[in-house]
Amino acid sequence: MAIDDPALETLLLPFVQGLLPWPQEGGALFLRARDGWPLHQRPLPGLVCEQSFKPDADALQRAGLTLVKPDDEARYPLVLVLPPRQRDEARALYARAVERVAPGGRIVACVSNNEGARSAQDDLRKLAGAVGDLTKNKCRVFWTAPLHVADSAASLDTALQAQWRKLDAPRRIAGDRFTSRPGVFAWDRIDPASALLVEQLPADLAGAAADLGAGFGYLSVELLARCPGITALDLYEAEERALDLARINLGAVETPATLGFHWHDVTAGLPKQYDVIISNPPFHTQGRADRPDIGRRFIAVAAEALKPGGRLWLVANRHLPYESVLTDSFGSVRTVAQNDGFKIIEAVKALPAKPAPKVKPFNRGELRRQSR
């Protein structure tokens, strides 16, 4: 709760400073919500949150905030937005925010300066007309005039809204092989690191497998195609929008393997044991800075979840410092390939140590009898 979140703090600043009123009735919807102390510094009656990223959703629930699903169609006098970095996804989110505003309600959004705050404000202005704004904490918060009422200063562009609403719709990519959508990892292409891992996967991987950070399912599809000995495969993915795509992509695969899809924060641990784990672990969150601690935690969780003798196949950027946790967590570690700035690693969990053979206790009487 004490962690700084400048964008969240700035988002609520117009209400703290009295520039905008908090709705007395009808509540407020917070799209792409995340928890933080600014949500708890004063009462925010009727606030409900939408969040498809599991760690943030879990944090909101732990804080006692109410979560709603994207298919909820209720309308609110206030819609708060923390737009994502991917522009098509952000524009589609603005268009959906317009749908969720009750007559006379407003949209309030905030973006940090280094993530394109001015462009984000311009986008909302194009959609809804003149906007107010305030800058602080190296962020910009901006808001519409009251929407869906005749005497408002807002000038909603309904044609643009309809166009933007479709911008993050699922579509086919990679030569029509996969379904993806803007905003998920490597959404419009096959990630080159994942492709390198696929090239190195041995055909003898077998048994129960897991894909940690599965994205839209590329690694899982290829694992099933290349390793016929896989009998079960669980996909773990923190972004629910990506997991929905993985269900579509794996649904087109003919396989005898049992499939499981889990909206899950891998860093919290896994509930089952596996013979094989594959992963291209994330190493960023909302910011651009490297977060190798996330990848290290993925590796430690994989080691905990593998059966003795189980195998982890991992791809990572060459500069990420994963070697120490690999060495500490596994019985054997080898770098299989290095190419284009990536490294492919196989790590095998140690078998349990064999108990030492029992030694017959020394018997002096027996020794005397044998010496006669």
mmCIF file of C-alpha atoms in Angstrom:
data_model
loop_
_atom_site.group_PDB
_atom_site.id
_atom_site.type_symbol
_atom_site.label_atom_id
_atom_site.label_comp_id
_atom_site.label_asym_id
_atom_site.label_seq_id
_atom_site.Cartn_x
_atom_site.Cartn_y
_atom_site.Cartn_z
ATOM 1 C CA MET A 1 0.000 0.000 0.000
ATOM 2 C CA ALA A 2 2.950 2.339 0.584
ATOM 3 C CA ILE A 3 4.356 1.826 -2.948
ATOM 4 C CA ASP A 4 4.237 4.995 -5.017
ATOM 5 C CA ASP A 5 1.906 4.956 -8.026
ATOM 6 C CA PRO A 6 2.097 8.447 -9.537
ATOM 7 C CA ALA A 7 -0.509 7.768 -12.232
ATOM 8 C CA LEU A 8 -3.054 6.456 -9.720
ATOM 9 C CA GLU A 9 -2.414 9.370 -7.360
ATOM 10 C CA THR A 10 -2.773 11.900 -10.173
ATOM 11 C CA LEU A 11 -5.938 10.214 -11.518
ATOM 12 C CA LEU A 12 -7.730 11.033 -8.263
ATOM 13 C CA LEU A 13 -6.274 14.531 -7.877
ATOM 14 C CA PRO A 14 -9.245 16.374 -9.477
ATOM 15 C CA PHE A 15 -11.501 14.894 -6.778
ATOM 16 C CA VAL A 16 -9.021 15.611 -3.967
ATOM 17 C CA GLN A 17 -8.702 19.241 -5.101
ATOM 18 C CA GLY A 18 -12.450 19.692 -5.598
ATOM 19 C CA LEU A 19 -12.207 20.253 -9.356
ATOM 20 C CA LEU A 20 -14.615 17.370 -9.978
ATOM 21 C CA PRO A 21 -17.309 15.930 -7.687
ATOM 22 C CA TRP A 22 -17.430 12.264 -6.779
ATOM 23 C CA PRO A 23 -20.888 10.869 -7.690
ATOM 24 C CA GLN A 24 -23.315 10.855 -4.801
ATOM 25 C CA GLU A 25 -25.343 8.088 -6.444
ATOM 26 C CA GLY A 26 -24.644 5.441 -9.068
ATOM 27 C CA GLY A 27 -21.032 4.761 -8.177
ATOM 28 C CA ALA A 28 -17.997 4.733 -10.453
ATOM 29 C CA LEU A 29 -16.361 2.183 -12.720
ATOM 30 C CA PHE A 30 -12.543 1.962 -12.753
ATOM 31 C CA LEU A 31 -11.192 0.346 -15.952
ATOM 32 C CA ARG A 32 -7.721 -1.222 -15.778
ATOM 33 C CA ALA A 33 -7.845 -0.539 -12.066
ATOM 34 C CA ARG A 34 -5.019 -1.195 -9.676
ATOM 35 C CA ASP A 35 -4.839 -0.855 -5.921
ATOM 36 C CA GLY A 36 -2.804 1.714 -4.035
ATOM 37 C CA TRP A 37 -2.999 4.129 -1.132
ATOM 38 C CA PRO A 38 -4.763 6.857 -3.207
ATOM 39 C CA LEU A 39 -7.858 4.626 -3.337
ATOM 40 C CA HIS A 40 -7.980 4.567 0.464
ATOM 41 C CA GLN A 41 -7.200 8.151 1.446
ATOM 42 C CA ARG A 42 -10.874 9.175 1.341
ATOM 43 C CA PRO A 43 -14.262 7.481 0.843
ATOM 44 C CA LEU A 44 -15.075 6.569 -2.770
ATOM 45 C CA PRO A 45 -18.665 5.330 -2.483
ATOM 46 C CA GLY A 46 -19.883 2.910 -5.125
ATOM 47 C CA LEU A 47 -16.472 2.268 -6.705
ATOM 48 C CA VAL A 48 -16.202 -0.968 -8.699
ATOM 49 C CA CYS A 49 -13.124 -2.144 -10.580
ATOM 50 C CA GLU A 50 -12.346 -4.069 -13.752
ATOM 51 C CA GLN A 51 -8.938 -5.688 -14.164
ATOM 52 C CA SER A 52 -7.859 -8.614 -16.369
ATOM 53 C CA PHE A 53 -4.293 -8.885 -15.010
ATOM 54 C CA LYS A 54 -4.393 -11.436 -12.209
ATOM 55 C CA PRO A 55 -1.821 -9.931 -9.773
ATOM 56 C CA ASP A 56 -3.605 -6.567 -9.894
ATOM 57 C CA ALA A 57 -7.036 -8.204 -9.645
ATOM 58 C CA ASP A 58 -5.908 -10.184 -6.592
ATOM 59 C CA ALA A 59 -4.517 -7.033 -4.949
ATOM 60 C CA LEU A 60 -7.813 -5.200 -5.499
ATOM 61 C CA GLN A 61 -9.766 -8.045 -3.927
ATOM 62 C CA ARG A 62 -7.398 -8.247 -0.956
ATOM 63 C CA ALA A 63 -8.031 -4.531 -0.415
ATOM 64 C CA GLY A 64 -11.773 -5.189 -0.234
ATOM 65 C CA LEU A 65 -12.639 -3.584 -3.576
ATOM 66 C CA THR A 66 -15.382 -4.987 -5.794
ATOM 67 C CA LEU A 67 -14.435 -6.491 -9.167
ATOM 68 C CA VAL A 68 -16.744 -6.690 -12.184
ATOM 69 C CA LYS A 69 -16.290 -8.614 -15.421
ATOM 70 C CA PRO A 70 -15.872 -6.977 -18.857
ATOM 71 C CA ASP A 71 -19.294 -8.274 -19.931
ATOM 72 C CA ASP A 72 -20.988 -6.214 -17.193
ATOM 73 C CA GLU A 73 -23.210 -3.684 -18.997
ATOM 74 C CA ALA A 74 -24.107 -1.342 -16.123
ATOM 75 C CA ARG A 75 -23.621 2.379 -16.741
ATOM 76 C CA TYR A 76 -22.028 4.769 -14.252
ATOM 77 C CA PRO A 77 -21.900 8.535 -13.710
ATOM 78 C CA LEU A 78 -18.099 8.284 -13.579
ATOM 79 C CA VAL A 79 -15.669 6.045 -15.464
ATOM 80 C CA LEU A 80 -12.013 6.144 -14.419
ATOM 81 C CA VAL A 81 -9.381 4.823 -16.811
ATOM 82 C CA LEU A 82 -5.678 4.007 -16.566
ATOM 83 C CA PRO A 83 -5.081 3.411 -20.285
ATOM 84 C CA PRO A 84 -2.599 0.699 -21.320
ATOM 85 C CA ARG A 85 0.494 1.575 -23.325
ATOM 86 C CA GLN A 86 -0.597 -0.203 -26.535
ATOM 87 C CA ARG A 87 -2.459 2.484 -28.468
ATOM 88 C CA ASP A 88 -5.066 0.372 -30.242
ATOM 89 C CA GLU A 89 -6.005 -1.272 -26.949
ATOM 90 C CA ALA A 90 -6.136 2.127 -25.236
ATOM 91 C CA ARG A 91 -8.376 3.631 -27.926
ATOM 92 C CA ALA A 92 -10.699 0.629 -27.740
ATOM 93 C CA LEU A 93 -10.819 1.102 -23.961
ATOM 94 C CA TYR A 94 -11.833 4.764 -24.394
ATOM 95 C CA ALA A 95 -14.599 3.686 -26.761
ATOM 96 C CA ARG A 96 -15.828 1.129 -24.253
ATOM 97 C CA ALA A 97 -15.647 3.721 -21.471
ATOM 98 C CA VAL A 98 -18.061 5.887 -23.492
ATOM 99 C CA GLU A 99 -20.491 2.953 -23.600
ATOM 100 C CA ARG A 100 -20.335 2.612 -19.825
ATOM 101 C CA VAL A 101 -20.963 6.289 -18.958
ATOM 102 C CA ALA A 102 -24.486 7.140 -17.837
ATOM 103 C CA PRO A 103 -26.120 10.301 -19.274
ATOM 104 C CA GLY A 104 -24.401 13.311 -17.749
ATOM 105 C CA GLY A 105 -21.395 11.288 -16.625
ATOM 106 C CA ARG A 106 -17.709 11.812 -17.315
ATOM 107 C CA ILE A 107 -14.594 9.858 -18.257
ATOM 108 C CA VAL A 108 -11.443 10.661 -16.276
ATOM 109 C CA ALA A 109 -8.114 9.178 -17.425
ATOM 110 C CA CYS A 110 -4.466 9.513 -16.475
ATOM 111 C CA VAL A 111 -1.188 8.628 -18.213
ATOM 112 C CA SER A 112 2.414 9.269 -17.187
ATOM 113 C CA ASN A 113 4.356 11.703 -19.334
ATOM 114 C CA ASN A 114 6.925 9.119 -20.416
ATOM 115 C CA GLU A 115 4.159 6.815 -21.706
ATOM 116 C CA GLY A 116 2.573 9.344 -24.058
ATOM 117 C CA ALA A 117 0.298 11.432 -21.833
ATOM 118 C CA ARG A 118 -0.255 14.202 -24.390
ATOM 119 C CA SER A 119 -1.118 11.748 -27.185
ATOM 120 C CA ALA A 120 -3.488 9.916 -24.858
ATOM 121 C CA GLN A 121 -5.236 13.190 -23.993
ATOM 122 C CA ASP A 122 -5.516 14.068 -27.677
ATOM 123 C CA ASP A 123 -7.135 10.707 -28.351
ATOM 124 C CA LEU A 124 -9.830 11.290 -25.728
ATOM 125 C CA ARG A 125 -10.396 14.802 -27.098
ATOM 126 C CA LYS A 126 -10.863 13.417 -30.630
ATOM 127 C CA LEU A 127 -13.463 11.009 -29.312
ATOM 128 C CA ALA A 128 -15.379 13.152 -26.819
ATOM 129 C CA GLY A 129 -14.585 16.807 -27.534
ATOM 130 C CA ALA A 130 -12.971 19.360 -25.217
ATOM 131 C CA VAL A 131 -11.280 17.965 -22.104
ATOM 132 C CA GLY A 132 -10.012 19.475 -18.887
ATOM 133 C CA ASP A 133 -6.569 18.537 -17.651
ATOM 134 C CA LEU A 134 -4.130 18.768 -14.766
ATOM 135 C CA THR A 135 -0.462 17.796 -14.573
ATOM 136 C CA LYS A 136 1.439 16.593 -11.527
ATOM 137 C CA ASN A 137 3.795 13.788 -10.511
ATOM 138 C CA LYS A 138 5.114 13.685 -14.106
ATOM 139 C CA CYS A 139 1.634 12.553 -15.163
ATOM 140 C CA ARG A 140 -1.359 14.122 -16.861
ATOM 141 C CA VAL A 141 -4.979 13.578 -15.773
ATOM 142 C CA PHE A 142 -7.701 14.659 -18.208
ATOM 143 C CA TRP A 143 -11.477 14.464 -18.241
ATOM 144 C CA THR A 144 -14.459 14.933 -20.534
ATOM 145 C CA ALA A 145 -17.426 17.247 -20.217
ATOM 146 C CA PRO A 146 -20.688 15.485 -19.251
ATOM 147 C CA LEU A 147 -21.545 12.928 -21.955
ATOM 148 C CA HIS A 148 -24.804 11.780 -23.560
ATOM 149 C CA VAL A 149 -26.728 14.982 -22.757
ATOM 150 C CA ALA A 150 -27.952 17.588 -25.218
ATOM 151 C CA ASP A 151 -26.729 20.731 -23.441
ATOM 152 C CA SER A 152 -23.184 19.487 -22.778
ATOM 153 C CA ALA A 153 -19.977 20.945 -24.170
ATOM 154 C CA ALA A 154 -18.995 17.419 -25.153
ATOM 155 C CA SER A 155 -19.072 16.569 -28.857
ATOM 156 C CA LEU A 156 -19.000 12.807 -29.021
ATOM 157 C CA ASP A 157 -17.834 11.369 -32.357
ATOM 158 C CA THR A 158 -20.015 8.263 -32.589
ATOM 159 C CA ALA A 159 -18.473 7.121 -35.885
ATOM 160 C CA LEU A 160 -14.991 7.255 -34.354
ATOM 161 C CA GLN A 161 -16.273 5.452 -31.273
ATOM 162 C CA ALA A 162 -17.577 2.597 -33.426
ATOM 163 C CA GLN A 163 -14.257 2.449 -35.289
ATOM 164 C CA TRP A 164 -12.140 2.460 -32.131
ATOM 165 C CA ARG A 165 -14.363 -0.094 -30.394
ATOM 166 C CA LYS A 166 -13.123 -2.688 -32.923
ATOM 167 C CA LEU A 167 -9.415 -1.857 -32.665
ATOM 168 C CA ASP A 168 -8.551 -4.550 -30.117
ATOM 169 C CA ALA A 169 -10.848 -7.224 -31.532
ATOM 170 C CA PRO A 170 -9.280 -10.693 -31.940
ATOM 171 C CA ARG A 171 -7.858 -11.365 -35.390
ATOM 172 C CA ARG A 172 -5.758 -14.013 -37.150
ATOM 173 C CA ILE A 173 -1.964 -13.589 -37.290
ATOM 174 C CA ALA A 174 1.156 -15.492 -38.352
ATOM 175 C CA GLY A 175 -0.190 -16.718 -41.663
ATOM 176 C CA ASP A 176 -3.614 -17.429 -40.175
ATOM 177 C CA ARG A 177 -2.129 -19.889 -37.650
ATOM 178 C CA PHE A 178 -3.130 -18.088 -34.435
ATOM 179 C CA THR A 179 -5.763 -15.753 -33.048
ATOM 180 C CA SER A 180 -4.430 -12.721 -31.186
ATOM 181 C CA ARG A 181 -5.350 -9.147 -30.312
ATOM 182 C CA PRO A 182 -3.608 -5.853 -29.469
ATOM 183 C CA GLY A 183 -2.332 -5.518 -25.937
ATOM 184 C CA VAL A 184 -1.180 -9.083 -25.286
ATOM 185 C CA PHE A 185 2.518 -9.968 -25.415
ATOM 186 C CA ALA A 186 3.924 -10.024 -28.983
ATOM 187 C CA TRP A 187 0.347 -9.786 -30.177
ATOM 188 C CA ASP A 188 0.976 -9.387 -33.935
ATOM 189 C CA ARG A 189 3.855 -11.808 -34.508
ATOM 190 C CA ILE A 190 5.608 -14.915 -33.265
ATOM 191 C CA ASP A 191 7.997 -13.747 -30.584
ATOM 192 C CA PRO A 192 11.546 -14.559 -31.789
ATOM 193 C CA ALA A 193 12.650 -15.780 -28.351
ATOM 194 C CA SER A 194 9.737 -18.215 -28.184
ATOM 195 C CA ALA A 195 10.444 -19.353 -31.758
ATOM 196 C CA LEU A 196 14.058 -20.100 -30.787
ATOM 197 C CA LEU A 197 12.885 -22.157 -27.821
ATOM 198 C CA VAL A 198 10.548 -24.145 -30.061
ATOM 199 C CA GLU A 199 13.433 -24.962 -32.431
ATOM 200 C CA GLN A 200 15.353 -26.533 -29.539
ATOM 201 C CA LEU A 201 12.577 -28.525 -27.856
ATOM 202 C CA PRO A 202 13.491 -32.237 -27.853
ATOM 203 C CA ALA A 203 10.877 -34.687 -29.067
ATOM 204 C CA ASP A 204 11.280 -36.909 -25.991
ATOM 205 C CA LEU A 205 9.581 -34.506 -23.566
ATOM 206 C CA ALA A 206 6.761 -36.540 -22.050
ATOM 207 C CA GLY A 207 4.201 -36.729 -19.266
ATOM 208 C CA ALA A 208 2.348 -33.904 -17.565
ATOM 209 C CA ALA A 209 3.512 -30.463 -18.722
ATOM 210 C CA ALA A 210 2.921 -26.799 -17.886
ATOM 211 C CA ASP A 211 3.461 -23.593 -19.858
ATOM 212 C CA LEU A 212 4.205 -20.698 -17.487
ATOM 213 C CA GLY A 213 3.220 -17.309 -18.893
ATOM 214 C CA ALA A 214 1.511 -18.972 -21.831
ATOM 215 C CA GLY A 215 0.348 -15.827 -23.649
ATOM 216 C CA PHE A 216 -1.907 -16.643 -26.601
ATOM 217 C CA GLY A 217 -0.674 -20.256 -26.584
ATOM 218 C CA TYR A 218 2.119 -20.383 -29.172
ATOM 219 C CA LEU A 219 4.568 -22.448 -27.083
ATOM 220 C CA SER A 220 1.826 -24.841 -25.989
ATOM 221 C CA VAL A 221 0.668 -25.477 -29.550
ATOM 222 C CA GLU A 222 4.230 -26.207 -30.654
ATOM 223 C CA LEU A 223 4.978 -28.413 -27.642
ATOM 224 C CA LEU A 224 2.016 -30.647 -28.460
ATOM 225 C CA ALA A 225 3.015 -30.790 -32.130
ATOM 226 C CA ARG A 226 6.648 -31.727 -31.436
ATOM 227 C CA CYS A 227 6.343 -33.943 -28.351
ATOM 228 C CA PRO A 228 3.762 -36.705 -28.765
ATOM 229 C CA GLY A 229 4.552 -38.068 -25.301
ATOM 230 C CA ILE A 230 2.859 -35.120 -23.569
ATOM 231 C CA THR A 231 -0.246 -36.525 -21.866
ATOM 232 C CA ALA A 232 -1.513 -33.388 -20.122
ATOM 233 C CA LEU A 233 -0.796 -29.674 -20.508
ATOM 234 C CA ASP A 234 -1.738 -26.820 -18.190
ATOM 235 C CA LEU A 235 -1.446 -23.230 -19.402
ATOM 236 C CA TYR A 236 -0.860 -20.587 -16.725
ATOM 237 C CA GLU A 237 -1.339 -16.958 -17.744
ATOM 238 C CA ALA A 238 -1.841 -13.806 -15.656
ATOM 239 C CA GLU A 239 -3.522 -11.775 -18.422
ATOM 240 C CA GLU A 240 -7.062 -13.047 -18.882
ATOM 241 C CA ARG A 241 -7.354 -11.503 -22.357
ATOM 242 C CA ALA A 242 -4.392 -13.626 -23.480
ATOM 243 C CA LEU A 243 -5.722 -16.772 -21.820
ATOM 244 C CA ASP A 244 -9.017 -16.429 -23.699
ATOM 245 C CA LEU A 245 -7.005 -16.405 -26.932
ATOM 246 C CA ALA A 246 -5.039 -19.478 -25.834
ATOM 247 C CA ARG A 247 -8.319 -21.352 -25.393
ATOM 248 C CA ILE A 248 -9.185 -20.537 -29.008
ATOM 249 C CA ASN A 249 -5.768 -21.502 -30.364
ATOM 250 C CA LEU A 250 -5.490 -24.760 -28.406
ATOM 251 C CA GLY A 251 -9.087 -25.585 -29.244
ATOM 252 C CA ALA A 252 -8.030 -25.953 -32.882
ATOM 253 C CA VAL A 253 -5.344 -28.528 -32.010
ATOM 254 C CA GLU A 254 -6.095 -32.234 -32.315
ATOM 255 C CA THR A 255 -4.401 -33.849 -29.336
ATOM 256 C CA PRO A 256 -5.076 -36.688 -26.905
ATOM 257 C CA ALA A 257 -3.514 -34.605 -24.126
ATOM 258 C CA THR A 258 -5.748 -33.225 -21.382
ATOM 259 C CA LEU A 259 -5.690 -29.426 -21.460
ATOM 260 C CA GLY A 260 -6.131 -26.985 -18.576
ATOM 261 C CA PHE A 261 -6.343 -23.187 -18.700
ATOM 262 C CA HIS A 262 -5.563 -21.228 -15.550
ATOM 263 C CA TRP A 263 -5.903 -17.476 -14.975
ATOM 264 C CA HIS A 264 -3.132 -17.470 -12.441
ATOM 265 C CA ASP A 265 -0.247 -15.468 -10.998
ATOM 266 C CA VAL A 266 2.688 -17.860 -11.398
ATOM 267 C CA THR A 267 4.739 -16.005 -8.799
ATOM 268 C CA ALA A 268 2.242 -17.242 -6.178
ATOM 269 C CA GLY A 269 3.253 -20.860 -6.872
ATOM 270 C CA LEU A 270 1.608 -23.768 -8.685
ATOM 271 C CA PRO A 271 -0.925 -26.231 -7.279
ATOM 272 C CA LYS A 272 0.339 -29.362 -9.093
ATOM 273 C CA GLN A 273 3.479 -31.331 -9.967
ATOM 274 C CA TYR A 274 4.794 -31.755 -13.502
ATOM 275 C CA ASP A 275 7.253 -33.763 -15.565
ATOM 276 C CA VAL A 276 7.936 -30.888 -17.978
ATOM 277 C CA ILE A 277 7.713 -27.108 -17.734
ATOM 278 C CA ILE A 278 8.312 -24.669 -20.597
ATOM 279 C CA SER A 279 8.465 -20.908 -20.213
ATOM 280 C CA ASN A 280 9.336 -17.585 -21.763
ATOM 281 C CA PRO A 281 8.944 -15.668 -18.487
ATOM 282 C CA PRO A 282 8.048 -11.975 -18.427
ATOM 283 C CA PHE A 283 10.622 -9.487 -17.206
ATOM 284 C CA HIS A 284 8.611 -6.250 -17.313
ATOM 285 C CA THR A 285 5.470 -5.008 -15.578
ATOM 286 C CA GLN A 286 3.791 -1.661 -16.300
ATOM 287 C CA GLY A 287 7.124 0.153 -16.559
ATOM 288 C CA ARG A 288 9.861 -0.257 -19.129
ATOM 289 C CA ALA A 289 12.661 -1.175 -16.715
ATOM 290 C CA ASP A 290 13.875 -4.776 -16.526
ATOM 291 C CA ARG A 291 12.370 -6.835 -13.706
ATOM 292 C CA PRO A 292 14.586 -9.935 -13.559
ATOM 293 C CA ASP A 293 13.098 -10.761 -10.159
ATOM 294 C CA ILE A 294 9.924 -11.900 -11.952
ATOM 295 C CA GLY A 295 11.852 -14.363 -14.123
ATOM 296 C CA ARG A 296 13.823 -15.612 -11.118
ATOM 297 C CA ARG A 297 10.577 -16.269 -9.293
ATOM 298 C CA PHE A 298 9.206 -18.166 -12.307
ATOM 299 C CA ILE A 299 12.319 -20.368 -12.203
ATOM 300 C CA ALA A 300 12.026 -21.005 -8.465
ATOM 301 C CA VAL A 301 8.326 -21.871 -8.823
ATOM 302 C CA ALA A 302 9.136 -24.230 -11.707
ATOM 303 C CA ALA A 303 11.706 -25.994 -9.544
ATOM 304 C CA GLU A 304 9.146 -26.417 -6.758
ATOM 305 C CA ALA A 305 6.515 -27.773 -9.172
ATOM 306 C CA LEU A 306 8.682 -30.244 -11.089
ATOM 307 C CA LYS A 307 8.880 -33.862 -10.055
ATOM 308 C CA PRO A 308 12.353 -35.277 -9.361
ATOM 309 C CA GLY A 309 14.040 -35.658 -12.725
ATOM 310 C CA GLY A 310 11.587 -33.189 -14.269
ATOM 311 C CA ARG A 311 12.836 -30.833 -16.972
ATOM 312 C CA LEU A 312 12.511 -27.082 -17.391
ATOM 313 C CA TRP A 313 13.019 -25.589 -20.859
ATOM 314 C CA LEU A 314 13.435 -21.844 -20.657
ATOM 315 C CA VAL A 315 14.216 -18.950 -22.996
ATOM 316 C CA ALA A 316 15.456 -15.581 -21.766
ATOM 317 C CA ASN A 317 17.358 -12.534 -22.909
ATOM 318 C CA ARG A 318 21.067 -13.266 -22.571
ATOM 319 C CA HIS A 319 21.699 -10.362 -20.205
ATOM 320 C CA LEU A 320 19.144 -11.445 -17.594
ATOM 321 C CA PRO A 321 20.852 -12.832 -14.457
ATOM 322 C CA TYR A 322 19.070 -16.155 -13.995
ATOM 323 C CA GLU A 323 22.088 -18.444 -13.574
ATOM 324 C CA SER A 324 22.335 -18.295 -9.784
ATOM 325 C CA VAL A 325 18.716 -19.254 -9.145
ATOM 326 C CA LEU A 326 18.976 -22.005 -11.772
ATOM 327 C CA THR A 327 22.093 -23.433 -10.143
ATOM 328 C CA ASP A 328 20.565 -23.209 -6.664
ATOM 329 C CA SER A 329 17.246 -24.780 -7.712
ATOM 330 C CA PHE A 330 18.206 -27.600 -10.083
ATOM 331 C CA GLY A 331 20.504 -30.598 -10.123
ATOM 332 C CA SER A 332 21.889 -29.870 -13.582
ATOM 333 C CA VAL A 333 21.744 -26.797 -15.821
ATOM 334 C CA ARG A 334 22.996 -26.396 -19.366
ATOM 335 C CA THR A 335 22.794 -23.665 -21.985
ATOM 336 C CA VAL A 336 21.466 -25.381 -25.092
ATOM 337 C CA ALA A 337 21.729 -22.473 -27.544
ATOM 338 C CA GLN A 338 22.468 -18.763 -27.748
ATOM 339 C CA ASN A 339 21.315 -16.684 -30.690
ATOM 340 C CA ASP A 340 20.080 -13.160 -31.479
ATOM 341 C CA GLY A 341 20.508 -12.034 -27.876
ATOM 342 C CA PHE A 342 18.581 -14.974 -26.378
ATOM 343 C CA LYS A 343 19.628 -18.068 -24.456
ATOM 344 C CA ILE A 344 17.902 -21.454 -24.272
ATOM 345 C CA ILE A 345 18.400 -23.332 -21.011
ATOM 346 C CA GLU A 346 17.495 -26.848 -19.937
ATOM 347 C CA ALA A 347 17.426 -27.444 -16.188
ATOM 348 C CA VAL A 348 16.760 -30.852 -14.637
ATOM 349 C CA LYS A 349 15.514 -31.271 -11.093
ATOM 350 C CA ALA A 350 17.759 -33.464 -8.994
ATOM 351 C CA LEU A 351 16.646 -36.959 -8.089
ATOM 352 C CA PRO A 352 16.362 -37.634 -4.358
ATOM 353 C CA ALA A 353 19.605 -38.853 -2.836
ATOM 354 C CA LYS A 354 19.763 -42.623 -2.404
ATOM 355 C CA PRO A 355 19.967 -43.676 1.239
ATOM 356 C CA ALA A 356 23.385 -44.902 2.329
ATOM 357 C CA PRO A 357 23.652 -48.718 2.603
ATOM 358 C CA LYS A 358 23.130 -50.063 6.081
ATOM 359 C CA VAL A 359 26.360 -51.057 7.819
ATOM 360 C CA LYS A 360 26.207 -54.050 10.099
ATOM 361 C CA PRO A 361 27.147 -53.042 13.646
ATOM 362 C CA PHE A 362 30.617 -54.098 14.721
ATOM 363 C CA ASN A 363 30.479 -57.227 16.906
ATOM 364 C CA ARG A 364 33.668 -57.962 18.830
ATOM 365 C CA GLY A 365 32.459 -61.449 19.854
ATOM 366 C CA GLU A 366 31.940 -62.447 16.224
ATOM 367 C CA LEU A 367 35.407 -61.150 15.381
ATOM 368 C CA ARG A 368 36.989 -63.339 18.136
ATOM 369 C CA ARG A 369 35.130 -66.456 16.911
ATOM 370 C CA GLN A 370 36.299 -65.873 13.336
ATOM 371 C CA SER A 371 39.930 -65.501 14.479
ATOM 372 C CA ARG A 372 40.090 -68.885 16.232
#
